[in-house]
Amino acid sequence: MRAPPRLCALLAAAALAVAGTALVPQAAASGTAATCTVEYSTTGQWDGGFQGGVTLTNSGSPVENWSLTFDFTGGQQVTQGWNGKWSQSGRTVTVVNESWNGRIPTGGSLSAGFTASWSGSNPAPTAFKLNGATCDGQPDPGGPTDPPTDPPTDPAGAPPKLHVSGNKLVDQNGATRRMLGVNRSGAEFMCVQGYGFFNGPVDDASVKAIADWKVNTVRVPLNEECWLGLPHVKPEYAGARYISAVKEYVARLEAHGITPVVELHWTNGKYTGGDSHCPDTEYATCQKPMPDAKYTPAFWSSVAETFKSDPAVVFDLFNEPFPDRATTDLTAAWTCWRDGGSCPGIDFQVAGMQSLVNAVRATGAQNLVLVPGLAYANDMRQWLQYRPSDPAGNLAAAWHTYNFNTCSSESCWNEQLAPVLAQVPLVAGEIGENTCAHGYIDRVMAWLDGRGASYLGWTWNTWDCSSGPSLISDYNGTPTNFGVGLRDHLKGLS
């Protein structure tokens, strides 16, 4: 799905991973007898800059509004912040709650993040004040650290190594499996827009909150320009740093027994035809009708090389193709989809699905590969006829469905999807609705359950569910009215 229209506002409320913490007991706030702890973290560091965050946990009486202050001692200067109003005067940093996160109930916690400049050294703050009350304790003398390379282990065990067997997905023991879970949007847009790696926290606690919904799969949208480190992307969010952040999140998902799906969402190529979303630029800042021949094969070669030794990672080749919006000739659109090259109505050279499968397999990677259909992955009518060949025999069909799509009724699913499902596994990589309710996805899940297919809800982000299908209202996993449907259904299946 495309990013919601309120993306610019949402970015201001984004939060990053919290790792490498220093815990400080806090005194009471606003005259209450409440106590709390603050975890300070450095989530990434580069020459001249770093990303940091604080997590505030309230173990006493509810706090209605909060203001957290601390002093930097190494000349650091905050440049941007989120999940709070950040300011700095001299050495003193202040972060005040937003209108929507002012209340912290007993036992509740919240996170706020920032980017800052530094030179010489980057020591952690040694004291905090909450609403003017001085901290009682001292921080961990180790100070901030980079994100851990070894994520916490989880009793869920390792995720399965999925592969295709007929029209089913099976694991390494031959047991039939389904991919049931959510999307975790952010890595496709935060980097290219210069805000970070992810939209919201991706630490162990945030992954556990996802797992608590009985999720077994998380789809992670990516940006090819950030992965490849193209020069117009801020270097702190590109290339090796971006790849490292993605690898760490994949490892953290796997530590909770969750199957990671790495998916190519935004790509290069200037497009000015039908349904153009960013006609003024070739950069990967929006959904394009097809992947580009200039960079996408290189992206998938690199991704496959990175994860080929981990067959639990699934590859989703391209988010939502729509070459059928660039031409009225459906045969030409499906041919473009498979073969790429010069496609009618598309301004750039296209990488077809066959070339991307070839790029993956040329590395020796045998991972499961998902291949979407046309019309924003909603039209599967000629998927079987044009599907790319795969020497590994490990391809599944990817389908997206929302209440506002053309194919959004059981009669259409019976006509378009049932023939595909009869031959290959089908993964509904995005299901959702823009009603802030779950009546539509209830029907979708029931239909797919009856046929042993897989599905993933869009999206595990704290956006307004009326402007885009958002499953949660906070990263502790509190569902929206829309998210309640998916959460309760997944828990019921388990």
Coordinates of C-alpha atoms in Angstrom, one line a residue:
M1 CA 0.0 0.0 0.0
R2 CA 1.1 3.6 -0.5
A3 CA 2.1 5.6 2.5
P4 CA -0.9 7.5 4.0
P5 CA -1.4 11.1 3.0
R6 CA -0.5 12.4 6.5
L7 CA 3.1 11.0 6.2
C8 CA 4.9 14.3 6.8
A9 CA 3.0 14.7 10.1
L10 CA 3.5 11.1 11.0
L11 CA 7.2 11.3 10.6
A12 CA 7.4 13.9 13.3
A13 CA 6.0 11.3 15.7
A14 CA 8.2 8.5 14.6
A15 CA 10.3 6.6 17.1
L16 CA 13.5 4.6 16.6
A17 CA 14.9 1.4 18.2
V18 CA 15.9 1.5 21.9
A19 CA 19.0 -0.5 22.8
G20 CA 22.2 -0.2 24.9
T21 CA 20.3 1.3 27.9
A22 CA 21.3 3.1 31.0
L23 CA 18.7 2.8 33.8
V24 CA 18.1 5.7 36.2
P25 CA 15.5 5.5 39.0
Q26 CA 13.3 8.7 39.0
A27 CA 11.7 10.7 41.8
A28 CA 8.1 11.7 41.9
A29 CA 6.5 14.1 39.4
S30 CA 3.8 16.8 39.9
G31 CA 3.6 16.3 43.6
T32 CA 2.6 12.6 43.3
A33 CA 4.3 9.7 45.1
A34 CA 4.9 8.1 41.7
T35 CA 8.3 6.6 40.8
C36 CA 9.7 5.7 37.4
T37 CA 12.7 4.7 35.5
V38 CA 14.3 6.2 32.4
E39 CA 16.3 4.1 29.9
Y40 CA 18.7 6.3 27.8
S41 CA 20.1 4.7 24.6
T42 CA 22.3 5.4 21.6
T43 CA 20.7 3.5 18.7
G44 CA 23.3 4.4 16.1
Q45 CA 26.4 6.6 15.8
W46 CA 28.4 8.0 12.9
D47 CA 31.0 10.7 12.3
G48 CA 29.5 13.9 13.8
G49 CA 26.1 12.5 14.6
F50 CA 24.1 9.9 16.4
Q51 CA 20.5 8.6 17.1
G52 CA 19.3 8.3 20.6
G53 CA 16.2 7.8 22.7
V54 CA 14.7 7.7 26.1
T55 CA 12.1 5.2 27.5
L56 CA 10.1 6.4 30.5
T57 CA 8.3 3.8 32.6
N58 CA 5.9 4.8 35.4
S59 CA 5.7 2.5 38.3
G60 CA 3.8 4.8 40.6
S61 CA 0.6 6.9 40.4
P62 CA -0.6 8.0 36.9
V63 CA 1.2 11.0 35.4
E64 CA -1.0 13.3 33.4
N65 CA 1.7 15.5 31.7
W66 CA 5.4 15.1 31.7
S67 CA 8.6 17.0 31.0
L68 CA 11.9 15.2 31.1
T69 CA 15.2 17.1 31.3
F70 CA 18.9 16.0 31.2
D71 CA 22.2 17.6 30.5
F72 CA 24.7 16.6 27.8
T73 CA 28.3 16.9 28.9
G74 CA 30.1 16.3 25.7
G75 CA 28.9 19.2 23.5
Q76 CA 26.1 17.2 21.9
Q77 CA 23.3 19.2 20.3
V78 CA 19.8 17.9 19.5
T79 CA 18.9 18.5 15.9
Q80 CA 15.5 16.7 15.7
G81 CA 13.1 14.7 17.9
W82 CA 9.9 12.7 17.8
N83 CA 7.2 11.4 20.2
G84 CA 7.7 14.6 22.2
K85 CA 8.6 18.3 21.8
W86 CA 12.4 18.5 22.0
S87 CA 14.4 21.6 22.8
Q88 CA 17.9 22.4 24.1
S89 CA 19.3 25.4 25.9
G90 CA 23.0 25.2 26.5
R91 CA 23.7 21.8 27.7
T92 CA 20.2 21.1 29.0
V93 CA 17.8 19.1 26.9
T94 CA 14.1 19.1 27.5
V95 CA 11.4 16.9 26.0
V96 CA 7.8 17.6 26.7
N97 CA 4.9 15.3 25.9
E98 CA 2.8 15.7 22.8
S99 CA -1.0 16.2 23.1
W100 CA -1.6 12.5 22.5
N101 CA 0.9 10.9 24.9
G102 CA 0.8 13.1 28.0
R103 CA -0.7 10.5 30.3
I104 CA 1.4 7.6 31.6
P105 CA -0.7 5.2 33.6
T106 CA 0.7 3.1 36.4
G107 CA 2.9 0.5 34.8
G108 CA 2.9 2.3 31.5
S109 CA 5.9 3.4 29.4
L110 CA 6.6 5.5 26.4
S111 CA 9.6 6.1 24.2
A112 CA 10.8 9.3 22.5
G113 CA 13.8 9.6 20.1
F114 CA 16.1 12.2 18.7
T115 CA 19.1 12.8 16.4
A116 CA 22.0 15.0 17.6
S117 CA 25.4 16.1 16.6
W118 CA 28.6 15.4 18.6
S119 CA 32.3 15.9 18.4
G120 CA 35.2 14.6 20.5
S121 CA 33.1 12.3 22.8
N122 CA 29.5 11.2 23.2
P123 CA 29.0 10.4 26.9
A124 CA 25.6 9.4 28.3
P125 CA 23.7 11.9 30.5
T126 CA 24.4 11.2 34.2
A127 CA 21.2 12.8 35.6
F128 CA 17.5 13.2 34.7
K129 CA 14.7 15.2 36.0
L130 CA 11.0 14.4 35.6
N131 CA 8.7 17.4 36.0
G132 CA 11.5 19.1 38.0
A133 CA 12.1 16.2 40.4
T134 CA 15.8 15.1 40.6
C135 CA 16.7 11.5 39.9
D136 CA 17.7 9.4 42.9
G137 CA 20.1 6.9 41.2
Q138 CA 23.0 6.8 38.9
P139 CA 23.2 5.5 35.4
D140 CA 25.0 2.4 34.3
P141 CA 28.7 3.4 34.0
G142 CA 28.9 1.6 30.7
G143 CA 27.0 4.5 29.0
P144 CA 25.3 4.2 25.6
T145 CA 26.3 1.5 23.2
D146 CA 25.5 0.6 19.6
P147 CA 22.5 -1.7 19.0
P148 CA 23.3 -5.3 20.1
T149 CA 24.3 -7.6 17.3
D150 CA 22.9 -10.6 19.2
P151 CA 19.2 -10.1 19.8
P152 CA 17.5 -11.5 22.9
T153 CA 16.5 -15.1 22.6
D154 CA 12.9 -16.1 22.9
P155 CA 11.3 -19.5 23.9
A156 CA 9.3 -19.4 20.6
G157 CA 12.4 -20.9 18.9
A158 CA 13.7 -20.4 15.4
P159 CA 11.2 -19.6 12.5
P160 CA 10.6 -22.4 10.0
K161 CA 12.6 -22.7 6.7
L162 CA 9.6 -22.4 4.3
H163 CA 9.5 -23.9 0.9
V164 CA 6.8 -24.7 -1.7
S165 CA 5.3 -28.2 -1.9
G166 CA 2.5 -28.2 -4.5
N167 CA 0.1 -25.5 -3.5
K168 CA 1.2 -25.4 0.1
L169 CA 4.0 -24.0 2.2
V170 CA 5.9 -26.5 4.3
D171 CA 8.7 -26.3 6.7
Q172 CA 12.0 -28.3 6.9
N173 CA 10.1 -31.2 8.5
G174 CA 7.4 -31.3 5.8
A175 CA 4.7 -29.9 8.0
T176 CA 2.2 -27.5 6.3
R177 CA 2.6 -23.9 7.4
R178 CA 0.8 -20.6 6.9
M179 CA 2.2 -17.1 7.1
L180 CA 0.0 -15.1 9.5
G181 CA 0.9 -11.7 10.7
V182 CA 1.5 -8.0 10.0
N183 CA 3.4 -5.5 8.0
R184 CA 5.9 -3.2 9.7
S185 CA 6.1 -0.1 7.5
G186 CA 8.9 2.5 7.8
A187 CA 12.1 1.3 6.3
E188 CA 10.8 2.1 2.8
F189 CA 10.4 5.9 3.5
M190 CA 12.2 7.0 6.6
C191 CA 15.7 6.7 5.1
V192 CA 15.0 8.4 1.8
Q193 CA 13.3 11.3 3.5
G194 CA 16.2 11.7 5.9
Y195 CA 14.6 10.8 9.2
G196 CA 16.1 7.5 10.2
F197 CA 15.8 3.8 9.5
F198 CA 12.4 2.8 10.9
N199 CA 9.1 4.5 11.8
G200 CA 8.6 3.7 15.5
P201 CA 10.6 1.4 17.8
V202 CA 12.1 -1.9 16.6
D203 CA 13.6 -3.0 19.9
D204 CA 13.0 -6.4 21.6
A205 CA 10.0 -5.1 23.5
S206 CA 8.3 -3.9 20.4
V207 CA 8.8 -7.2 18.6
K208 CA 7.5 -9.1 21.7
A209 CA 4.3 -6.9 21.4
I210 CA 3.9 -8.1 17.9
A211 CA 4.5 -11.7 18.9
D212 CA 1.9 -11.4 21.6
W213 CA -0.8 -11.2 18.9
K214 CA 0.2 -14.7 17.9
V215 CA 1.9 -13.3 14.8
N216 CA 4.3 -15.7 13.0
T217 CA 5.3 -13.5 10.1
V218 CA 6.3 -9.8 9.7
R219 CA 6.8 -8.2 6.3
V220 CA 9.4 -5.4 6.2
P221 CA 9.2 -3.0 3.3
L222 CA 12.5 -1.7 2.0
N223 CA 13.9 1.1 -0.2
E224 CA 16.4 0.1 -2.9
E225 CA 18.2 3.5 -3.0
C226 CA 18.9 3.3 0.8
W227 CA 20.1 -0.3 0.6
L228 CA 22.4 0.5 -2.3
G229 CA 23.6 3.7 -0.7
L230 CA 22.9 6.1 -3.6
P231 CA 24.4 9.5 -3.0
H232 CA 21.2 11.5 -2.6
V233 CA 20.3 9.5 0.5
K234 CA 21.8 10.8 3.7
P235 CA 24.9 8.7 4.4
E236 CA 23.9 8.0 7.9
Y237 CA 20.8 6.2 6.7
A238 CA 22.2 4.5 3.6
G239 CA 24.4 1.6 2.4
A240 CA 26.1 -0.4 5.1
R241 CA 24.3 1.4 7.9
Y242 CA 20.9 0.7 6.4
I243 CA 21.7 -2.9 5.7
S244 CA 23.0 -3.4 9.2
A245 CA 19.7 -1.9 10.7
V246 CA 17.7 -4.3 8.5
K247 CA 19.8 -7.3 9.4
E248 CA 19.5 -6.5 13.1
Y249 CA 15.7 -6.2 12.8
V250 CA 15.5 -9.5 10.9
A251 CA 17.5 -11.2 13.6
R252 CA 15.3 -9.8 16.3
L253 CA 12.2 -11.1 14.6
E254 CA 13.7 -14.5 14.2
A255 CA 14.7 -14.5 17.9
H256 CA 11.0 -14.4 18.6
G257 CA 10.2 -17.2 16.2
I258 CA 8.8 -14.8 13.6
T259 CA 9.4 -15.3 9.8
P260 CA 10.8 -12.1 8.3
V261 CA 9.6 -11.1 4.8
V262 CA 12.0 -8.6 3.2
E263 CA 10.1 -6.7 0.5
L264 CA 11.0 -4.1 -2.1
H265 CA 8.6 -1.3 -1.7
W266 CA 10.0 1.9 -3.3
T267 CA 12.3 2.1 -6.3
N268 CA 14.0 4.4 -8.7
G269 CA 12.6 5.6 -12.1
K270 CA 10.8 8.7 -13.2
Y271 CA 7.2 7.9 -14.1
T272 CA 4.7 10.4 -15.4
G273 CA 1.9 8.1 -16.7
G274 CA -1.4 7.0 -15.2
D275 CA -1.5 6.8 -11.4
S276 CA 1.8 8.6 -11.1
H277 CA 2.5 9.4 -7.5
C278 CA 5.7 11.5 -7.7
P279 CA 6.1 12.5 -11.4
D280 CA 8.6 15.2 -10.6
T281 CA 11.4 12.9 -9.5
E282 CA 13.1 9.6 -10.4
Y283 CA 14.0 9.0 -6.8
A284 CA 12.5 6.2 -4.7
T285 CA 10.1 8.4 -2.9
C286 CA 6.8 6.7 -3.9
Q287 CA 5.3 3.6 -5.4
K288 CA 6.3 3.1 -9.1
P289 CA 4.4 0.9 -11.6
M290 CA 7.3 -1.5 -12.0
P291 CA 10.9 -2.0 -10.6
D292 CA 13.7 -0.4 -12.6
A293 CA 16.3 -2.2 -14.6
K294 CA 19.0 0.3 -13.5
Y295 CA 19.1 -0.6 -9.8
T296 CA 16.5 -3.3 -8.8
P297 CA 18.5 -6.4 -10.0
A298 CA 21.5 -5.1 -8.1
F299 CA 19.3 -4.6 -5.0
W300 CA 18.0 -8.2 -5.2
S301 CA 21.5 -9.6 -5.8
S302 CA 22.7 -7.8 -2.7
V303 CA 19.7 -8.8 -0.6
A304 CA 19.9 -12.4 -1.7
E305 CA 23.7 -12.5 -1.0
T306 CA 23.0 -11.1 2.5
F307 CA 20.4 -13.6 3.5
K308 CA 21.1 -16.7 1.3
S309 CA 22.6 -18.5 4.3
D310 CA 19.3 -18.0 6.2
P311 CA 16.5 -19.8 4.5
A312 CA 14.0 -18.6 7.1
V313 CA 14.0 -15.2 5.4
V314 CA 11.4 -14.8 2.6
F315 CA 11.9 -12.5 -0.4
D316 CA 8.9 -10.4 -1.7
L317 CA 10.1 -9.1 -5.1
F318 CA 8.0 -5.9 -5.5
N319 CA 5.2 -4.3 -3.6
E320 CA 2.4 -3.4 -5.9
P321 CA 3.0 -3.5 -9.7
F322 CA 0.6 -1.4 -11.9
P323 CA 1.9 -1.5 -15.5
D324 CA -1.8 -1.9 -16.4
R325 CA -2.3 1.8 -15.4
A326 CA 0.3 2.8 -17.9
T327 CA -1.4 1.0 -20.8
T328 CA -4.9 -0.3 -21.6
D329 CA -3.3 -3.3 -23.3
L330 CA -3.5 -6.0 -20.6
T331 CA -1.4 -8.4 -22.7
A332 CA 1.3 -5.8 -22.9
A333 CA 1.0 -5.1 -19.2
W334 CA 1.5 -8.8 -18.2
T335 CA 4.4 -9.1 -20.7
C336 CA 6.0 -6.1 -19.2
W337 CA 5.4 -7.6 -15.7
R338 CA 7.3 -10.8 -16.6
D339 CA 9.9 -9.6 -19.2
G340 CA 10.6 -6.0 -18.4
G341 CA 12.5 -3.8 -20.9
S342 CA 10.8 -1.0 -22.8
C343 CA 7.2 -1.0 -21.5
P344 CA 4.3 1.0 -23.0
G345 CA 3.6 4.1 -21.0
I346 CA 6.5 3.7 -18.6
D347 CA 9.4 6.2 -18.9
F348 CA 12.2 4.0 -17.6
Q349 CA 13.7 0.6 -18.5
V350 CA 11.8 -2.0 -16.4
A351 CA 13.1 -5.0 -14.6
G352 CA 10.6 -7.8 -15.1
M353 CA 9.8 -10.5 -12.5
Q354 CA 11.9 -13.1 -14.4
S355 CA 15.0 -11.0 -14.2
L356 CA 14.5 -10.5 -10.5
V357 CA 14.1 -14.2 -9.9
N358 CA 17.2 -14.7 -11.9
A359 CA 19.1 -12.2 -9.8
V360 CA 18.1 -13.9 -6.6
R361 CA 18.9 -17.5 -7.8
A362 CA 22.3 -16.4 -9.4
T363 CA 23.6 -15.9 -5.8
G364 CA 22.8 -19.4 -4.8
A365 CA 19.9 -18.3 -2.6
Q366 CA 17.1 -20.9 -2.4
N367 CA 14.8 -18.8 -0.2
L368 CA 11.1 -18.7 -0.8
V369 CA 10.2 -15.9 -3.2
L370 CA 6.8 -14.1 -3.4
V371 CA 5.7 -12.7 -6.8
P372 CA 2.8 -10.2 -6.9
G373 CA 0.1 -9.6 -9.6
L374 CA -1.0 -6.5 -11.4
A375 CA -3.3 -3.6 -10.4
Y376 CA -1.4 -3.0 -7.2
A377 CA -1.1 -6.8 -6.6
N378 CA -4.9 -7.1 -6.7
D379 CA -5.3 -8.7 -10.1
M380 CA -4.2 -12.3 -10.4
R381 CA -6.1 -13.3 -13.5
Q382 CA -3.1 -14.1 -15.7
W383 CA -0.5 -14.8 -13.0
L384 CA -0.3 -18.5 -13.8
Q385 CA 0.1 -17.8 -17.5
Y386 CA 2.9 -15.3 -17.1
R387 CA 4.6 -16.5 -13.9
P388 CA 8.4 -16.5 -14.1
S389 CA 10.3 -19.8 -14.1
D390 CA 12.3 -20.7 -11.0
P391 CA 15.1 -23.2 -11.1
A392 CA 14.6 -23.7 -7.3
G393 CA 10.9 -24.3 -7.6
N394 CA 10.2 -22.1 -4.7
L395 CA 7.8 -19.4 -5.9
A396 CA 4.5 -18.4 -4.3
A397 CA 1.9 -15.9 -5.5
A398 CA 1.5 -12.6 -3.6
W399 CA -1.9 -10.8 -3.5
H400 CA -3.1 -7.6 -1.9
T401 CA -6.6 -6.7 -1.0
Y402 CA -8.4 -3.7 0.5
N403 CA -12.1 -2.9 0.7
F404 CA -11.6 -0.2 -2.0
N405 CA -9.9 -2.6 -4.5
T406 CA -11.7 -3.9 -7.7
C407 CA -11.4 -7.5 -6.6
S408 CA -13.0 -7.3 -3.2
S409 CA -15.8 -9.8 -3.2
E410 CA -16.0 -13.5 -2.7
S411 CA -17.2 -14.0 -6.3
C412 CA -14.1 -12.2 -7.6
W413 CA -11.9 -14.3 -5.3
N414 CA -13.5 -17.5 -6.5
E415 CA -12.9 -16.4 -10.1
Q416 CA -9.4 -14.9 -9.8
L417 CA -7.7 -16.5 -6.8
A418 CA -9.1 -20.0 -6.6
P419 CA -7.3 -21.1 -9.8
V420 CA -4.0 -19.7 -8.6
L421 CA -4.5 -21.3 -5.1
A422 CA -5.1 -24.7 -6.8
Q423 CA -1.6 -24.7 -8.2
V424 CA 0.7 -22.6 -5.9
P425 CA 0.7 -21.2 -2.4
L426 CA -0.9 -17.8 -2.1
V427 CA 0.2 -15.1 0.4
A428 CA -2.1 -12.1 0.9
G429 CA 0.9 -9.8 1.7
E430 CA -1.4 -6.9 2.6
I431 CA -5.0 -7.0 3.8
G432 CA -6.8 -4.0 5.2
E433 CA -9.7 -1.5 5.0
N434 CA -10.0 2.3 5.5
T435 CA -13.1 2.1 7.7
C436 CA -11.5 1.9 11.1
A437 CA -13.5 -1.4 11.4
H438 CA -12.7 -5.0 10.5
G439 CA -15.8 -6.3 8.7
Y440 CA -13.9 -6.5 5.3
I441 CA -10.8 -8.3 6.6
D442 CA -13.1 -10.7 8.6
R443 CA -14.5 -11.8 5.3
V444 CA -11.0 -12.0 3.7
M445 CA -9.6 -14.0 6.5
A446 CA -12.5 -16.4 6.5
W447 CA -12.2 -17.0 2.8
L448 CA -8.4 -17.6 3.0
D449 CA -8.7 -19.8 6.1
G450 CA -11.0 -22.1 4.2
R451 CA -8.3 -22.6 1.5
G452 CA -5.2 -22.8 3.7
A453 CA -3.8 -19.5 2.4
S454 CA -1.6 -16.9 4.2
Y455 CA -2.3 -13.3 5.1
L456 CA -0.6 -10.2 6.7
G457 CA -2.4 -7.1 8.0
W458 CA -1.4 -3.6 7.0
T459 CA 0.1 -2.1 9.1
W460 CA 1.8 -2.3 12.6
N461 CA 2.2 1.5 12.8
T462 CA 0.5 4.1 15.0
W463 CA -1.2 6.0 12.2
D464 CA -4.8 7.2 12.1
C465 CA -6.7 4.2 10.9
S466 CA -9.2 6.5 9.1
S467 CA -6.4 7.8 6.8
G468 CA -4.7 4.4 6.3
P469 CA -5.3 1.0 7.7
S470 CA -3.3 1.1 11.0
L471 CA -3.6 -1.9 13.4
I472 CA -2.3 -0.3 16.6
S473 CA -2.6 2.9 18.6
D474 CA 0.7 2.4 20.5
Y475 CA 3.7 0.1 20.1
N476 CA 2.7 -1.9 23.2
G477 CA 0.2 -3.5 20.8
T478 CA -3.0 -1.7 21.8
P479 CA -5.2 -2.4 18.7
T480 CA -7.3 0.2 16.8
N481 CA -10.9 -0.7 16.1
F482 CA -9.5 -2.1 12.8
G483 CA -6.7 -4.0 14.5
V484 CA -9.0 -5.7 17.0
G485 CA -10.3 -7.9 14.1
L486 CA -6.9 -9.2 13.1
R487 CA -5.6 -9.6 16.7
D488 CA -8.6 -11.6 17.9
H489 CA -8.7 -13.7 14.8
L490 CA -5.0 -14.7 15.1
K491 CA -5.4 -15.4 18.8
G492 CA -8.4 -17.5 18.0
L493 CA -6.5 -19.6 15.4
S494 CA -3.8 -20.4 17.9

